[in-house]
Amino acid sequence: MSSKSYRMWNGNVRDAALSILMAIEKNQAYSNLLLHQTIEKYDIEPKDRGLLTEITYGTLQHKMTLDYYLQPFIKGKLDDWVRQLLRLSLYQIHYLDRIPNHAAVNEAVEIAKKRSHKGTAGLVNGILRGILRQGVRATEEIADPLERLSIEASHPLWLIERWVKQFGFEQAQTMAFENNIPPAHTVRVNTTRISVEEAIDMLLDEGIVAHQSEVIPECLHIEKGQVAKTKAYQYGAVSIQDESSMIPTYALQIEPGQRVLDMCAAPGGKSMHIAEKLNSQGSLVSVDLHPHKVKLIADQATRLGFNNIETRTWDSRELTNEYDEQSFDRILVDAPCSGLGVIRRKPDIKYTKKQEDFASLHNIQIRLLDEAYKLIKPNGLIVYSTCTIDEVENNGTVQAFLANHEDMMLEKLDNVLPEAYHHLTSNGMIHIFPQDFNSDGFFVAAFRKKEFPSTE
């Protein structure tokens, strides 16, 4: 059943999706990056790109459920690519009404022929037609409720157990199923160039339907159309950004004329939002560890028309080697994290993360905050944010940082969000789950440095 000599099926959406799924499984490559590369490599037509995205992400999102359904029909060992092909095909059969079952089966058989031989094609055909005849088995057969939720929502059992312990069964259940729903498409209006109303009209002129958010004033929800190739985007009137990730800039309480540091800035969305709030008064230093990512920040600044941003390639855990202590008014530490809040955008995360990852991430987060502590001015604000919902990385990191620095106090963020969303703030910190307003899971906390010297 080898597919070593296989030549790709140019233009075929399902074959392209299979290649992406295989690369993710074998090389732990990122789904969002592979998708763009594969569209070009396979020469996928614009009209088919939506389907490619849907079946690739859908198969990833429901992988464990699909394996549970497939298991009774598989006898013996399968090559990895054959198992991926069966998952991909069953996803279309079970979850997508608009694709006829016979079309999904026939496509799978043709791909199997091209990648291997008639024997493999016959095996694929037999398994899929067996499922069509008999149907898939019920998940009610799984007695343990956590194990059943794990299979039904396709999240590893250790992750379900962790969330139930941290948030309770109902919250964990809602979040796990929400993670399998495509996220909202949102953009941020550059209010230094255009008003929100003007941006909506400008997008509408190009066939993009958008409406203003109830949470972040300069956030637009895109109902229809692709923004990235519009004149509005190229002109710098809007930037693509998830709504949750706009909140840290509000927590910073930016005032024109301040000196601001963004310690983990790539790809630049939050940096540009900060620059918009500075409104060309003051300065921003945007730092990232990787040169190619720093270039993305610089490109964004050029597109949006900001010339008061200094971009640096540096390890932010060692920034005091480059900048004087107590030299910034505001510092954003959007720290490396497990990414468990963005599973809808990157479904592969839930399969690649391990329990042991949390301790090392926590240590990195603390080191970044310790460096920020040295760089912030007295009475200055440090905002700590993550795109995870995990308690160890969020509350755990906050409490550890406060315990190490007696002259830092938690700045309450109770009024950062509109009144209707005040329930998302507890103990002065903002906790957002994916189900709260159809955005990424996110966490934001802020620390103010007391004006008296540290006693440490």
Short mmCIF file of C-alpha atoms in Angstrom, two decimals:
data_model
loop_
_atom_site.label_atom_id
_atom_site.label_comp_id
_atom_site.label_asym_id
_atom_site.label_seq_id
_atom_site.Cartn_x
_atom_site.Cartn_y
_atom_site.Cartn_z
CA MET A 1 0.00 0.00 0.00
CA SER A 2 2.99 2.31 -0.38
CA SER A 3 2.49 5.78 -1.85
CA LYS A 4 6.20 6.68 -2.13
CA SER A 5 6.19 7.15 -5.91
CA TYR A 6 2.96 9.13 -5.90
CA ARG A 7 2.65 12.22 -8.07
CA MET A 8 0.19 14.78 -6.77
CA TRP A 9 -3.24 15.11 -8.38
CA ASN A 10 -3.06 18.73 -9.52
CA GLY A 11 -6.21 20.70 -8.78
CA ASN A 12 -7.91 17.94 -6.78
CA VAL A 13 -9.26 19.33 -3.51
CA ARG A 14 -9.48 16.02 -1.62
CA ASP A 15 -6.03 14.87 -2.64
CA ALA A 16 -4.67 18.24 -1.53
CA ALA A 17 -6.48 17.91 1.82
CA LEU A 18 -5.01 14.44 2.26
CA SER A 19 -1.49 15.78 1.68
CA ILE A 20 -2.04 18.46 4.36
CA LEU A 21 -3.35 15.92 6.87
CA MET A 22 -0.40 13.61 6.23
CA ALA A 23 2.13 16.44 6.70
CA ILE A 24 0.51 17.49 9.97
CA GLU A 25 0.54 13.93 11.30
CA LYS A 26 4.06 13.09 10.16
CA ASN A 27 5.92 16.38 10.64
CA GLN A 28 3.71 18.17 13.18
CA ALA A 29 3.50 20.99 10.66
CA TYR A 30 1.00 23.79 11.30
CA SER A 31 -2.33 23.44 9.52
CA ASN A 32 -2.76 27.16 8.80
CA LEU A 33 0.65 27.44 7.11
CA LEU A 34 0.24 24.21 5.14
CA LEU A 35 -3.14 25.28 3.81
CA HIS A 36 -1.75 28.37 2.07
CA GLN A 37 1.25 26.44 0.71
CA THR A 38 -0.92 23.62 -0.62
CA ILE A 39 -3.35 25.94 -2.39
CA GLU A 40 -0.42 27.25 -4.44
CA LYS A 41 1.29 23.88 -4.90
CA TYR A 42 -1.86 22.09 -6.08
CA ASP A 43 -3.12 25.09 -8.07
CA ILE A 44 -6.48 24.95 -6.31
CA GLU A 45 -9.04 27.23 -7.97
CA PRO A 46 -10.54 30.05 -5.89
CA LYS A 47 -14.01 28.46 -6.02
CA ASP A 48 -12.64 25.28 -4.39
CA ARG A 49 -10.53 26.84 -1.63
CA GLY A 50 -13.41 27.08 0.81
CA LEU A 51 -14.08 23.35 0.46
CA LEU A 52 -10.38 22.55 0.92
CA THR A 53 -10.33 24.55 4.14
CA GLU A 54 -13.55 23.01 5.38
CA ILE A 55 -12.69 19.36 4.82
CA THR A 56 -9.11 19.75 6.08
CA TYR A 57 -10.05 21.54 9.29
CA GLY A 58 -13.19 19.46 9.78
CA THR A 59 -11.26 16.20 9.56
CA LEU A 60 -8.69 17.53 12.02
CA GLN A 61 -11.30 18.84 14.42
CA HIS A 62 -13.22 15.54 14.51
CA LYS A 63 -10.27 13.12 14.19
CA MET A 64 -10.90 11.16 17.40
CA THR A 65 -14.63 10.88 16.68
CA LEU A 66 -13.91 9.67 13.16
CA ASP A 67 -11.47 7.05 14.45
CA TYR A 68 -14.12 5.84 16.90
CA TYR A 69 -16.59 5.45 14.03
CA LEU A 70 -14.05 3.74 11.76
CA GLN A 71 -12.62 1.28 14.27
CA PRO A 72 -15.26 -1.52 13.91
CA PHE A 73 -14.81 -1.58 10.14
CA ILE A 74 -11.01 -1.85 10.09
CA LYS A 75 -9.37 -5.26 10.28
CA GLY A 76 -5.60 -5.34 10.56
CA LYS A 77 -2.99 -2.63 10.09
CA LEU A 78 -3.43 0.33 7.74
CA ASP A 79 -0.82 2.61 6.23
CA ASP A 80 -1.05 6.09 7.75
CA TRP A 81 -2.14 7.72 4.50
CA VAL A 82 -4.98 5.19 4.05
CA ARG A 83 -6.27 5.94 7.55
CA GLN A 84 -6.13 9.66 6.77
CA LEU A 85 -8.03 9.09 3.52
CA LEU A 86 -10.73 7.17 5.39
CA ARG A 87 -11.03 9.93 8.00
CA LEU A 88 -11.27 12.58 5.28
CA SER A 89 -13.94 10.63 3.40
CA LEU A 90 -15.99 9.75 6.47
CA TYR A 91 -15.93 13.39 7.56
CA GLN A 92 -17.63 14.32 4.28
CA ILE A 93 -20.14 11.48 4.58
CA HIS A 94 -21.06 12.07 8.21
CA TYR A 95 -20.78 15.86 8.64
CA LEU A 96 -21.38 17.47 5.24
CA ASP A 97 -24.90 17.18 3.84
CA ARG A 98 -24.17 18.91 0.54
CA ILE A 99 -21.65 16.30 -0.64
CA PRO A 100 -23.38 13.14 -1.94
CA ASN A 101 -22.14 9.98 -0.22
CA HIS A 102 -21.34 8.25 -3.51
CA ALA A 103 -19.20 11.22 -4.60
CA ALA A 104 -17.13 11.07 -1.39
CA VAL A 105 -16.63 7.32 -1.81
CA ASN A 106 -15.76 7.51 -5.50
CA GLU A 107 -13.22 10.28 -4.91
CA ALA A 108 -11.59 8.25 -2.14
CA VAL A 109 -11.34 5.20 -4.39
CA GLU A 110 -9.76 7.21 -7.21
CA ILE A 111 -7.22 8.76 -4.83
CA ALA A 112 -6.37 5.29 -3.49
CA LYS A 113 -5.79 4.05 -7.04
CA LYS A 114 -3.49 6.95 -7.85
CA ARG A 115 -1.53 6.64 -4.61
CA SER A 116 -1.29 2.84 -4.55
CA HIS A 117 -3.08 0.05 -6.46
CA LYS A 118 -6.45 -1.61 -6.98
CA GLY A 119 -6.14 -3.66 -3.80
CA THR A 120 -5.94 -0.56 -1.67
CA ALA A 121 -8.77 1.06 -3.62
CA GLY A 122 -10.92 -2.02 -2.99
CA LEU A 123 -10.16 -1.90 0.72
CA VAL A 124 -11.14 1.79 0.94
CA ASN A 125 -14.29 1.16 -1.08
CA GLY A 126 -15.28 -1.78 1.13
CA ILE A 127 -14.82 0.08 4.41
CA LEU A 128 -16.70 3.19 3.31
CA ARG A 129 -19.59 1.26 1.75
CA GLY A 130 -19.79 -0.88 4.88
CA ILE A 131 -20.26 2.29 6.92
CA LEU A 132 -22.95 3.51 4.50
CA ARG A 133 -24.84 0.22 4.93
CA GLN A 134 -24.51 -0.17 8.70
CA GLY A 135 -24.11 3.39 9.95
CA VAL A 136 -21.70 4.51 12.68
CA ARG A 137 -21.86 3.23 16.24
CA ALA A 138 -23.36 5.37 18.99
CA THR A 139 -21.13 7.14 21.51
CA GLU A 140 -23.63 6.17 24.23
CA GLU A 141 -21.76 2.87 24.37
CA ILE A 142 -18.98 4.73 26.24
CA ALA A 143 -19.88 4.48 29.93
CA ASP A 144 -17.49 7.03 31.43
CA PRO A 145 -18.83 10.60 30.84
CA LEU A 146 -15.38 12.18 30.50
CA GLU A 147 -14.21 9.55 28.04
CA ARG A 148 -17.47 9.94 26.10
CA LEU A 149 -17.02 13.73 25.94
CA SER A 150 -13.42 13.20 24.81
CA ILE A 151 -14.59 11.08 21.86
CA GLU A 152 -17.70 13.11 20.99
CA ALA A 153 -15.83 16.44 20.96
CA SER A 154 -12.52 14.94 19.77
CA HIS A 155 -10.28 16.26 22.54
CA PRO A 156 -7.66 14.11 24.30
CA LEU A 157 -8.92 12.66 27.57
CA TRP A 158 -6.17 14.32 29.63
CA LEU A 159 -7.28 17.71 28.34
CA ILE A 160 -10.95 17.08 29.13
CA GLU A 161 -9.98 15.91 32.63
CA ARG A 162 -7.85 19.03 33.13
CA TRP A 163 -10.64 21.38 32.03
CA VAL A 164 -13.28 19.62 34.13
CA LYS A 165 -11.01 19.96 37.16
CA GLN A 166 -10.37 23.64 36.45
CA PHE A 167 -13.79 24.81 35.22
CA GLY A 168 -16.37 22.11 35.91
CA PHE A 169 -18.00 19.64 33.51
CA GLU A 170 -20.55 21.99 31.93
CA GLN A 171 -18.02 24.70 31.03
CA ALA A 172 -15.54 22.11 29.73
CA GLN A 173 -18.23 20.42 27.64
CA THR A 174 -19.43 23.67 26.09
CA MET A 175 -15.88 24.75 25.28
CA ALA A 176 -14.89 21.41 23.75
CA PHE A 177 -17.81 21.44 21.32
CA GLU A 178 -17.35 25.16 20.60
CA ASN A 179 -13.77 24.41 19.53
CA ASN A 180 -15.15 22.45 16.56
CA ILE A 181 -17.14 25.43 15.22
CA PRO A 182 -15.39 27.78 12.75
CA PRO A 183 -14.41 31.08 14.43
CA ALA A 184 -15.79 34.48 13.53
CA HIS A 185 -13.87 36.48 10.92
CA THR A 186 -13.04 39.87 12.43
CA VAL A 187 -10.99 42.92 11.48
CA ARG A 188 -9.76 45.98 13.39
CA VAL A 189 -10.39 49.42 11.94
CA ASN A 190 -7.37 51.75 11.87
CA THR A 191 -9.14 54.76 13.37
CA THR A 192 -6.14 57.00 12.66
CA ARG A 193 -7.07 56.76 8.98
CA ILE A 194 -10.79 56.12 8.82
CA SER A 195 -13.91 55.96 11.01
CA VAL A 196 -15.70 52.69 11.74
CA GLU A 197 -18.69 53.79 9.64
CA GLU A 198 -16.43 54.76 6.73
CA ALA A 199 -14.65 51.39 6.95
CA ILE A 200 -17.97 49.52 6.79
CA ASP A 201 -18.96 51.52 3.69
CA MET A 202 -15.53 51.07 2.09
CA LEU A 203 -15.70 47.31 2.55
CA LEU A 204 -19.28 47.18 1.27
CA ASP A 205 -18.18 48.93 -1.92
CA GLU A 206 -15.93 45.91 -2.50
CA GLY A 207 -18.64 43.37 -1.71
CA ILE A 208 -17.62 42.74 1.91
CA VAL A 209 -20.51 42.75 4.39
CA ALA A 210 -19.48 43.79 7.91
CA HIS A 211 -21.06 45.02 11.15
CA GLN A 212 -19.62 46.68 14.24
CA SER A 213 -18.95 44.56 17.32
CA GLU A 214 -20.71 45.10 20.64
CA VAL A 215 -17.47 44.36 22.53
CA ILE A 216 -14.61 46.29 20.91
CA PRO A 217 -15.71 49.53 19.13
CA GLU A 218 -13.16 49.33 16.29
CA CYS A 219 -13.81 45.61 15.66
CA LEU A 220 -15.87 44.58 12.65
CA HIS A 221 -17.42 41.14 12.16
CA ILE A 222 -17.18 40.06 8.55
CA GLU A 223 -20.38 38.36 7.42
CA LYS A 224 -19.40 37.79 3.82
CA GLY A 225 -16.27 38.09 1.69
CA GLN A 226 -12.47 37.93 1.98
CA VAL A 227 -10.79 41.05 3.32
CA ALA A 228 -7.09 40.42 2.65
CA LYS A 229 -7.16 41.43 -1.03
CA THR A 230 -9.40 44.48 -0.68
CA LYS A 231 -8.34 48.08 -1.18
CA ALA A 232 -9.44 48.76 2.40
CA TYR A 233 -6.83 46.30 3.65
CA GLN A 234 -4.09 47.43 1.28
CA TYR A 235 -4.73 51.08 2.17
CA GLY A 236 -4.31 50.24 5.85
CA ALA A 237 -7.91 51.02 6.80
CA VAL A 238 -8.39 47.59 8.39
CA SER A 239 -6.27 44.75 9.77
CA ILE A 240 -7.25 41.12 10.28
CA GLN A 241 -7.24 40.32 13.99
CA ASP A 242 -9.32 38.23 16.38
CA GLU A 243 -11.50 40.31 18.67
CA SER A 244 -10.17 38.86 21.94
CA SER A 245 -6.63 39.86 21.04
CA MET A 246 -7.70 43.52 20.80
CA ILE A 247 -8.42 43.62 24.54
CA PRO A 248 -4.78 43.82 25.81
CA THR A 249 -4.32 47.21 24.13
CA TYR A 250 -7.30 48.57 26.07
CA ALA A 251 -5.87 47.11 29.28
CA LEU A 252 -2.63 49.04 28.67
CA GLN A 253 -4.50 52.36 29.02
CA ILE A 254 -2.31 53.96 26.35
CA GLU A 255 -1.85 57.72 26.43
CA PRO A 256 -0.30 59.66 23.52
CA GLY A 257 3.35 60.49 24.15
CA GLN A 258 4.16 57.36 26.13
CA ARG A 259 7.04 54.97 25.45
CA VAL A 260 5.64 51.47 24.98
CA LEU A 261 7.29 48.04 24.66
CA ASP A 262 5.70 44.98 23.03
CA MET A 263 7.95 42.11 24.14
CA CYS A 264 6.54 39.27 22.02
CA ALA A 265 5.19 41.25 19.12
CA ALA A 266 4.98 39.05 16.01
CA PRO A 267 3.09 39.03 13.74
CA GLY A 268 2.28 42.57 14.83
CA GLY A 269 -1.48 42.85 15.34
CA LYS A 270 -1.30 44.09 18.92
CA SER A 271 1.67 46.36 18.11
CA MET A 272 -0.31 48.06 15.37
CA HIS A 273 -3.28 48.47 17.70
CA ILE A 274 -0.96 50.10 20.25
CA ALA A 275 0.42 52.40 17.54
CA GLU A 276 -3.12 53.40 16.60
CA LYS A 277 -3.82 54.36 20.22
CA LEU A 278 -0.54 56.35 20.39
CA ASN A 279 -1.74 58.23 17.28
CA SER A 280 1.82 59.11 16.15
CA GLN A 281 2.65 60.62 19.55
CA GLY A 282 5.21 58.71 21.60
CA SER A 283 7.09 55.59 20.54
CA LEU A 284 6.73 51.84 20.39
CA VAL A 285 9.44 49.17 20.50
CA SER A 286 8.26 45.85 19.01
CA VAL A 287 10.50 42.86 19.72
CA ASP A 288 10.47 39.26 18.57
CA LEU A 289 12.99 36.44 18.62
CA HIS A 290 12.81 35.51 14.92
CA PRO A 291 13.99 37.85 12.10
CA HIS A 292 11.38 36.68 9.58
CA LYS A 293 8.62 37.45 12.09
CA VAL A 294 10.08 40.86 12.87
CA LYS A 295 9.86 41.64 9.15
CA LEU A 296 6.11 40.93 9.34
CA ILE A 297 5.81 43.60 12.03
CA ALA A 298 7.75 46.12 9.93
CA ASP A 299 5.59 45.32 6.88
CA GLN A 300 2.44 45.92 8.91
CA ALA A 301 3.78 49.28 10.14
CA THR A 302 4.49 50.32 6.55
CA ARG A 303 1.01 49.30 5.37
CA LEU A 304 -0.67 51.19 8.20
CA GLY A 305 1.57 54.25 7.89
CA PHE A 306 3.32 54.27 11.29
CA ASN A 307 6.87 55.61 11.51
CA ASN A 308 7.23 55.67 15.31
CA ILE A 309 7.75 51.90 15.67
CA GLU A 310 11.21 50.46 16.32
CA THR A 311 11.36 46.74 15.44
CA ARG A 312 14.02 44.56 17.05
CA THR A 313 15.11 40.94 16.76
CA TRP A 314 16.04 39.95 20.29
CA ASP A 315 15.37 37.49 23.09
CA SER A 316 12.98 39.47 25.29
CA ARG A 317 14.19 37.61 28.37
CA GLU A 318 17.43 39.59 28.00
CA LEU A 319 16.19 43.04 26.98
CA THR A 320 17.93 44.80 29.85
CA ASN A 321 21.12 44.21 27.85
CA GLU A 322 19.68 46.60 25.27
CA TYR A 323 17.45 49.04 27.14
CA ASP A 324 17.83 50.96 30.39
CA GLU A 325 15.91 49.78 33.40
CA GLN A 326 12.72 51.74 34.19
CA SER A 327 12.60 53.21 30.68
CA PHE A 328 9.07 52.26 29.51
CA ASP A 329 5.66 53.63 30.53
CA ARG A 330 3.74 50.60 29.29
CA ILE A 331 4.83 47.04 28.52
CA LEU A 332 2.82 44.29 26.84
CA VAL A 333 3.88 40.71 27.57
CA ASP A 334 1.75 38.66 25.18
CA ALA A 335 3.56 35.54 26.27
CA PRO A 336 4.25 32.22 24.54
CA CYS A 337 1.61 29.78 25.76
CA SER A 338 -0.08 26.47 25.03
CA GLY A 339 -2.52 28.15 22.64
CA LEU A 340 -5.48 26.23 24.05
CA GLY A 341 -7.71 29.23 23.37
CA VAL A 342 -7.18 29.10 19.59
CA ILE A 343 -8.00 25.42 18.94
CA ARG A 344 -10.74 26.47 16.49
CA ARG A 345 -8.11 28.13 14.29
CA LYS A 346 -5.41 25.52 14.84
CA PRO A 347 -7.14 22.21 15.65
CA ASP A 348 -3.84 20.32 15.55
CA ILE A 349 -2.89 22.02 18.85
CA LYS A 350 -5.14 19.76 20.89
CA TYR A 351 -3.35 16.65 19.64
CA THR A 352 0.24 17.92 19.87
CA LYS A 353 0.24 19.57 23.32
CA LYS A 354 1.31 17.46 26.30
CA GLN A 355 0.76 17.85 30.04
CA GLU A 356 4.49 18.35 30.57
CA ASP A 357 4.47 21.45 28.31
CA PHE A 358 2.80 23.62 30.94
CA ALA A 359 5.69 23.74 33.41
CA SER A 360 8.21 24.91 30.79
CA LEU A 361 5.79 27.51 29.39
CA HIS A 362 5.11 28.81 32.91
CA ASN A 363 8.85 29.29 33.44
CA ILE A 364 9.19 31.27 30.18
CA GLN A 365 6.21 33.43 31.12
CA ILE A 366 7.73 34.23 34.52
CA ARG A 367 11.11 35.09 32.99
CA LEU A 368 9.48 37.50 30.54
CA LEU A 369 7.51 39.20 33.32
CA ASP A 370 10.63 39.45 35.48
CA GLU A 371 12.41 41.25 32.63
CA ALA A 372 9.40 43.52 32.12
CA TYR A 373 9.52 44.35 35.84
CA LYS A 374 13.05 45.73 35.43
CA LEU A 375 12.09 47.78 32.37
CA ILE A 376 8.86 49.37 33.58
CA LYS A 377 8.89 52.85 35.15
CA PRO A 378 7.46 53.46 38.61
CA ASN A 379 3.67 53.79 38.29
CA GLY A 380 3.92 52.12 34.88
CA LEU A 381 1.67 49.30 33.66
CA ILE A 382 2.61 45.79 32.54
CA VAL A 383 -0.13 43.87 30.75
CA TYR A 384 0.20 40.08 30.65
CA SER A 385 -1.92 38.25 28.08
CA THR A 386 -2.17 34.75 26.64
CA CYS A 387 -4.30 32.96 24.06
CA THR A 388 -4.87 30.06 26.43
CA ILE A 389 -7.58 29.34 28.98
CA ASP A 390 -5.34 27.23 31.24
CA GLU A 391 -5.28 28.17 34.93
CA VAL A 392 -1.59 27.33 35.42
CA GLU A 393 -0.48 29.65 32.62
CA ASN A 394 -2.92 32.39 33.59
CA ASN A 395 -3.76 32.73 37.30
CA GLY A 396 -0.78 30.58 38.22
CA THR A 397 1.68 32.85 36.42
CA VAL A 398 0.04 36.00 37.80
CA GLN A 399 0.22 34.83 41.40
CA ALA A 400 3.82 33.64 41.03
CA PHE A 401 4.87 37.01 39.60
CA LEU A 402 3.13 38.98 42.36
CA ALA A 403 4.72 36.76 45.01
CA ASN A 404 8.18 37.56 43.62
CA HIS A 405 7.68 41.35 43.42
CA GLU A 406 6.17 43.09 46.43
CA ASP A 407 6.11 46.47 44.69
CA MET A 408 3.83 45.21 41.89
CA MET A 409 0.09 45.27 42.40
CA LEU A 410 -2.72 43.88 40.30
CA GLU A 411 -4.47 46.61 38.33
CA LYS A 412 -8.17 45.80 38.17
CA LEU A 413 -9.58 45.57 34.65
CA ASP A 414 -13.23 45.61 35.72
CA ASN A 415 -14.24 48.36 33.26
CA VAL A 416 -12.17 47.44 30.19
CA LEU A 417 -15.08 45.58 28.59
CA PRO A 418 -18.59 47.02 28.09
CA GLU A 419 -21.04 46.51 30.95
CA ALA A 420 -22.80 43.60 29.24
CA TYR A 421 -19.51 41.68 29.35
CA HIS A 422 -18.36 42.57 32.88
CA HIS A 423 -19.05 38.97 33.93
CA LEU A 424 -15.92 37.97 31.97
CA THR A 425 -13.77 39.82 34.50
CA SER A 426 -13.09 38.12 37.85
CA ASN A 427 -10.62 39.18 40.53
CA GLY A 428 -9.75 42.11 38.27
CA MET A 429 -8.56 39.82 35.45
CA ILE A 430 -10.27 39.07 32.14
CA HIS A 431 -10.98 35.41 31.33
CA ILE A 432 -12.53 34.72 27.92
CA PHE A 433 -13.71 31.32 26.71
CA PRO A 434 -14.31 30.66 23.00
CA GLN A 435 -18.05 30.43 23.64
CA ASP A 436 -18.29 33.86 25.30
CA PHE A 437 -18.57 35.97 22.14
CA ASN A 438 -17.41 33.68 19.33
CA SER A 439 -13.77 34.71 19.67
CA ASP A 440 -10.53 33.07 20.75
CA GLY A 441 -10.10 31.97 24.33
CA PHE A 442 -7.98 34.67 25.98
CA PHE A 443 -6.63 35.95 29.29
CA VAL A 444 -5.56 39.46 30.30
CA ALA A 445 -4.09 40.74 33.57
CA ALA A 446 -2.36 44.03 34.38
CA PHE A 447 0.22 45.01 36.99
CA ARG A 448 1.09 48.50 38.19
CA LYS A 449 4.51 49.25 39.65
CA LYS A 450 4.24 51.11 42.94
CA GLU A 451 6.18 54.33 43.10
CA PHE A 452 8.27 53.43 46.14
CA PRO A 453 11.49 51.49 45.51
CA SER A 454 11.50 47.71 45.64
CA THR A 455 12.57 46.18 48.96
CA GLU A 456 13.91 43.09 47.23
#
